[in-house]
Amino acid sequence: VDVHVVFGGERKVNSQRISVSQVVKINTTEEIVYPMKELNHSRVFHACQLLDKQVVLVSGGLAKKGGNSSEPDMLYNITSQEVIKLLSPEQSLGRIQHSVIRIADRVLALGGRDSNNRAPSKIAEFNTTTNTWIELSQELQSTNTSELIVTAYPASSLDCVLDCECGVV
C-alpha cells in the first residue's frame, strides 16, 4: 500500500520533453525514491498492471510523444528488477492511452487508441499462460474511449434497488 512503482513516462530536460525508460520505486511512508533497473524501451501513454506479487505487465505506449507506433508489451519483475519477457507485436495489445485493470484473476484492457488512431470499443483480456491478448465479445458503450480511466469499485458500495442488474457481470 505504501510502495508505488513508476514505469517510464516523460521528463523535462533543458526545456525539452523526452520519454524515459526509468523505473523508480517510491515508498510514501519513508518518503524515499529508489531507482530500479530501466525498461528496454522508453515509453509514454502506456498502462501497467501487477500480474502477481513480482511481475508487472507494461502494456503499449509510444517511444516518444508524437510517435505513431505502439511499443511492444513486456513483463517486468520488480524483485529482480529486469524485463523477463518482451512480447512480440502479435502478442502485444498495440494500444496507447488505454487502461489496464486486474479484477480477481482477470486482467482487462479498455479504451485507448489503436495503431490506426481509432478508439476501440472492444475489451481485451490478457492470458497469463500464453502471454497474449484476447478480444472479448463485450464492448464499451462510449464513443470516445481515449484516455479512459478504470478503477475497481467494490460491489459492497453499490446501492441497488430491487430487481436491479447493475452489479451483474
Coordinates of N, CA and C in Angstrom, one line a residue, residues 34-141:
Y34 N 13.6 5.0 -4.8 CA 14.7 4.1 -5.1 C 14.7 3.9 -6.6
P35 N 15.8 4.2 -7.2 CA 15.9 3.8 -8.7 C 16.0 2.3 -8.9
M36 N 15.4 1.8 -9.9 CA 15.4 0.4 -10.3 C 16.1 0.3 -11.7
K37 N 16.3 -0.9 -12.1 CA 16.9 -1.1 -13.4 C 15.8 -0.7 -14.5
E38 N 16.3 -0.1 -15.5 CA 15.4 0.5 -16.5 C 14.7 -0.5 -17.4
L39 N 13.7 0.0 -18.1 CA 13.0 -0.8 -19.2 C 13.9 -0.9 -20.4
N40 N 13.5 -1.8 -21.3 CA 14.2 -2.0 -22.6 C 13.9 -0.8 -23.5
H41 N 12.7 -0.2 -23.4 CA 12.3 0.9 -24.3 C 11.7 2.0 -23.4
S42 N 12.0 3.2 -23.9 CA 11.3 4.4 -23.3 C 9.9 4.3 -23.7
R43 N 9.0 4.9 -22.9 CA 7.6 4.9 -23.3 C 6.8 5.9 -22.6
V44 N 5.8 6.4 -23.3 CA 4.8 7.3 -22.7 C 3.4 6.8 -23.2
F45 N 2.4 7.2 -22.5 CA 1.0 6.8 -22.8 C 0.8 5.3 -22.7
H46 N 1.4 4.7 -21.8 CA 1.3 3.2 -21.6 C 0.4 2.9 -20.4
A47 N 0.2 1.6 -20.1 CA -0.5 1.2 -19.0 C 0.2 0.1 -18.3
C48 N 0.1 -0.1 -17.0 CA 0.8 -1.1 -16.2 C -0.2 -1.8 -15.3
Q49 N 0.0 -3.1 -15.1 CA -0.8 -3.8 -14.1 C 0.0 -5.0 -13.5
L50 N -0.1 -5.1 -12.2 CA 0.6 -6.1 -11.4 C -0.1 -7.4 -11.7
L51 N 0.6 -8.4 -12.2 CA 0.0 -9.8 -12.5 C 0.1 -10.7 -11.3
D52 N 1.1 -10.6 -10.5 CA 1.3 -11.4 -9.3 C 2.1 -10.5 -8.3
K53 N 2.7 -11.1 -7.3 CA 3.5 -10.4 -6.3 C 4.8 -9.8 -6.9
Q54 N 5.2 -10.3 -8.0 CA 6.5 -9.8 -8.6 C 6.5 -9.3 -10.0
V55 N 5.5 -9.7 -10.8 CA 5.6 -9.4 -12.2 C 4.5 -8.4 -12.6
V56 N 5.0 -7.4 -13.4 CA 4.1 -6.3 -13.8 C 4.1 -6.4 -15.4
L57 N 2.8 -6.3 -15.9 CA 2.6 -6.2 -17.3 C 2.7 -4.7 -17.7
V58 N 3.7 -4.3 -18.5 CA 3.8 -2.9 -19.0 C 3.3 -3.0 -20.5
S59 N 2.1 -2.3 -20.7 CA 1.4 -2.5 -22.0 C 1.4 -1.3 -22.8
G60 N 1.9 -1.4 -24.1 CA 1.7 -0.4 -25.1 C 2.5 0.9 -24.9
G61 N 1.9 2.0 -25.3 CA 2.5 3.3 -25.2 C 3.4 3.6 -26.4
L62 N 3.9 4.8 -26.4 CA 4.7 5.3 -27.6 C 6.1 5.4 -27.1
A63 N 7.1 5.3 -28.0 CA 8.5 5.5 -27.7 C 8.7 7.0 -27.3
K64 N 8.0 7.9 -27.9 CA 8.1 9.3 -27.6 C 6.7 9.9 -28.0
K65 N 6.4 11.0 -27.3 CA 5.2 11.8 -27.5 C 5.2 12.2 -29.0
G66 N 4.1 12.0 -29.6 CA 4.0 12.3 -31.0 C 4.4 11.2 -32.0
G67 N 4.9 10.1 -31.4 CA 5.2 8.9 -32.2 C 4.0 8.3 -32.8
N68 N 4.2 7.3 -33.7 CA 3.0 6.7 -34.3 C 2.9 5.2 -34.2
S69 N 3.8 4.5 -33.6 CA 3.7 3.1 -33.5 C 3.8 2.7 -32.0
S70 N 3.0 1.8 -31.6 CA 2.9 1.3 -30.2 C 4.1 0.4 -29.9
E71 N 4.6 0.6 -28.7 CA 5.7 -0.2 -28.2 C 5.2 -1.6 -27.8
P72 N 6.0 -2.6 -27.9 CA 5.6 -4.0 -27.5 C 5.4 -4.1 -26.0
D73 N 4.5 -4.9 -25.6 CA 4.2 -5.2 -24.2 C 5.4 -5.9 -23.6
M74 N 5.6 -5.8 -22.3 CA 6.7 -6.5 -21.7 C 6.3 -6.9 -20.2
L75 N 6.9 -7.9 -19.7 CA 6.8 -8.3 -18.3 C 8.0 -8.0 -17.6
Y76 N 7.8 -7.2 -16.5 CA 8.9 -6.7 -15.7 C 8.8 -7.3 -14.3
N77 N 9.9 -7.9 -13.8 CA 10.0 -8.5 -12.5 C 10.5 -7.4 -11.5
I78 N 9.7 -7.0 -10.6 CA 10.1 -5.9 -9.7 C 11.0 -6.4 -8.6
T79 N 11.1 -7.7 -8.4 CA 12.1 -8.3 -7.4 C 13.5 -8.3 -8.0
S80 N 13.6 -8.9 -9.2 CA 14.9 -9.0 -9.8 C 15.3 -7.7 -10.6
Q81 N 14.3 -6.9 -10.8 CA 14.4 -5.6 -11.5 C 14.9 -5.8 -12.9
E82 N 14.2 -6.7 -13.6 CA 14.6 -6.9 -15.0 C 13.4 -7.2 -15.9
V83 N 13.5 -6.9 -17.2 CA 12.5 -7.3 -18.1 C 12.6 -8.8 -18.3
I84 N 11.6 -9.6 -18.0 CA 11.7 -11.0 -18.1 C 11.2 -11.6 -19.4
K85 N 10.4 -10.7 -20.1 CA 9.8 -11.2 -21.4 C 9.4 -9.9 -22.1
L86 N 9.9 -9.8 -23.4 CA 9.4 -8.8 -24.3 C 8.5 -9.5 -25.3
L87 N 7.2 -9.1 -25.3 CA 6.2 -9.8 -26.1 C 6.4 -9.3 -27.6
S88 N 6.1 -10.2 -28.5 CA 6.1 -9.9 -29.9 C 5.0 -8.9 -30.2
P89 N 5.1 -8.2 -31.3 CA 3.9 -7.3 -31.7 C 2.6 -8.1 -31.8
E90 N 2.7 -9.3 -32.3 CA 1.4 -10.1 -32.4 C 0.8 -10.5 -31.0
Q91 N 1.7 -10.6 -30.0 CA 1.2 -10.9 -28.7 C 0.8 -9.7 -27.9
S92 N 1.3 -8.5 -28.3 CA 1.0 -7.2 -27.7 C -0.4 -6.7 -28.0
L93 N -0.9 -5.8 -27.1 CA -2.2 -5.2 -27.3 C -2.2 -4.2 -28.4
G94 N -1.1 -3.4 -28.5 CA -1.0 -2.4 -29.6 C -1.8 -1.2 -29.4
R95 N -2.0 -0.8 -28.1 CA -2.8 0.4 -27.8 C -1.9 1.5 -27.1
I96 N -2.4 2.7 -27.1 CA -1.8 3.8 -26.3 C -3.0 4.5 -25.6
Q97 N -2.7 5.2 -24.5 CA -3.7 5.9 -23.7 C -4.8 5.0 -23.3
H98 N -4.5 3.8 -23.0 CA -5.6 2.8 -22.5 C -5.5 2.6 -21.1
S99 N -6.4 1.8 -20.5 CA -6.4 1.4 -19.1 C -6.3 -0.1 -19.0
V100 N -5.5 -0.6 -18.1 CA -5.4 -2.0 -17.8 C -5.8 -2.2 -16.4
I101 N -6.7 -3.1 -16.1 CA -7.1 -3.3 -14.7 C -7.1 -4.8 -14.4
R102 N -6.8 -5.2 -13.2 CA -6.9 -6.6 -12.7 C -8.1 -6.7 -11.8
I103 N -9.0 -7.6 -12.2 CA -10.2 -7.8 -11.3 C -10.2 -9.3 -11.1
A104 N -9.9 -9.7 -9.8 CA -9.8 -11.1 -9.4 C -8.6 -11.6 -10.2
D105 N -8.8 -12.7 -10.9 CA -7.7 -13.3 -11.7 C -7.7 -12.9 -13.2
R106 N -8.5 -11.9 -13.5 CA -8.6 -11.4 -14.9 C -7.9 -10.1 -15.1
V107 N -7.1 -9.9 -16.2 CA -6.5 -8.6 -16.5 C -7.2 -8.1 -17.8
L108 N -7.8 -7.0 -17.7 CA -8.6 -6.4 -18.8 C -8.0 -5.1 -19.3
A109 N -8.1 -4.9 -20.6 CA -7.7 -3.6 -21.2 C -8.9 -3.0 -21.8
L110 N -9.0 -1.7 -21.6 CA -10.2 -1.0 -22.1 C -9.7 0.4 -22.7
G111 N -10.4 0.8 -23.8 CA -10.2 2.1 -24.3 C -8.9 2.3 -25.0
G112 N -8.5 3.6 -25.1 CA -7.3 4.0 -25.7 C -7.4 4.2 -27.2
R113 N -6.3 4.1 -27.8 CA -6.2 4.3 -29.3 C -5.4 3.2 -29.9
D114 N -5.8 2.7 -31.0 CA -5.0 1.6 -31.7 C -4.0 2.1 -32.7
S115 N -3.4 1.3 -33.5 CA -2.4 1.7 -34.4 C -3.0 2.5 -35.6
N116 N -4.3 2.5 -35.8 CA -4.9 3.3 -36.8 C -5.5 4.6 -36.2
N117 N -5.1 4.9 -34.9 CA -5.6 6.1 -34.2 C -7.1 6.1 -34.0
R118 N -7.7 4.9 -34.0 CA -9.1 4.8 -33.6 C -9.2 4.4 -32.2
A119 N -10.4 4.8 -31.6 CA -10.7 4.4 -30.2 C -11.5 3.1 -30.2
P120 N -10.8 2.0 -29.9 CA -11.5 0.7 -30.0 C -12.5 0.6 -28.8
S121 N -13.7 0.0 -29.1 CA -14.7 -0.2 -28.1 C -14.6 -1.6 -27.5
K122 N -13.8 -2.5 -28.2 CA -13.6 -3.9 -27.7 C -12.8 -3.9 -26.4
I123 N -13.2 -4.8 -25.5 CA -12.4 -5.1 -24.3 C -11.5 -6.3 -24.5
A124 N -10.3 -6.2 -24.1 CA -9.3 -7.3 -24.3 C -8.9 -7.9 -23.0
E125 N -8.7 -9.2 -22.9 CA -8.3 -9.9 -21.7 C -6.9 -10.5 -21.9
F126 N -6.0 -10.3 -21.0 CA -4.6 -10.8 -21.1 C -4.6 -12.3 -20.5
N127 N -4.1 -13.2 -21.4 CA -4.0 -14.6 -21.0 C -2.6 -14.8 -20.4
T128 N -2.4 -15.0 -19.1 CA -1.1 -15.1 -18.5 C -0.4 -16.4 -18.8
T129 N -1.1 -17.4 -19.3 CA -0.5 -18.7 -19.7 C 0.2 -18.5 -21.0
T130 N -0.4 -17.9 -22.0 CA 0.2 -17.7 -23.3 C 0.8 -16.3 -23.5
N131 N 0.6 -15.4 -22.6 CA 1.1 -14.1 -22.7 C 0.6 -13.4 -24.0
T132 N -0.7 -13.5 -24.2 CA -1.3 -12.9 -25.4 C -2.6 -12.2 -24.9
W133 N -3.1 -11.3 -25.8 CA -4.4 -10.6 -25.5 C -5.5 -11.3 -26.4
I134 N -6.7 -11.4 -25.8 CA -7.8 -12.0 -26.5 C -8.9 -11.0 -26.4
E135 N -9.5 -10.6 -27.6 CA -10.6 -9.7 -27.7 C -11.8 -10.4 -27.2
L136 N -12.6 -9.8 -26.2 CA -13.8 -10.3 -25.7 C -15.0 -9.8 -26.6
S137 N -16.1 -10.5 -26.4 CA -17.3 -10.1 -27.2 C -17.9 -8.8 -26.6
Q138 N -17.7 -8.6 -25.3 CA -18.2 -7.4 -24.7 C -17.5 -6.1 -25.2
E139 N -18.3 -5.1 -25.4 CA -17.8 -3.8 -25.9 C -18.2 -2.7 -24.9
L140 N -17.4 -1.6 -25.0 CA -17.8 -0.4 -24.2 C -18.9 0.3 -25.0
Q141 N -19.7 1.0 -24.3 CA -20.8 1.8 -25.0 C -20.4 3.2 -25.4

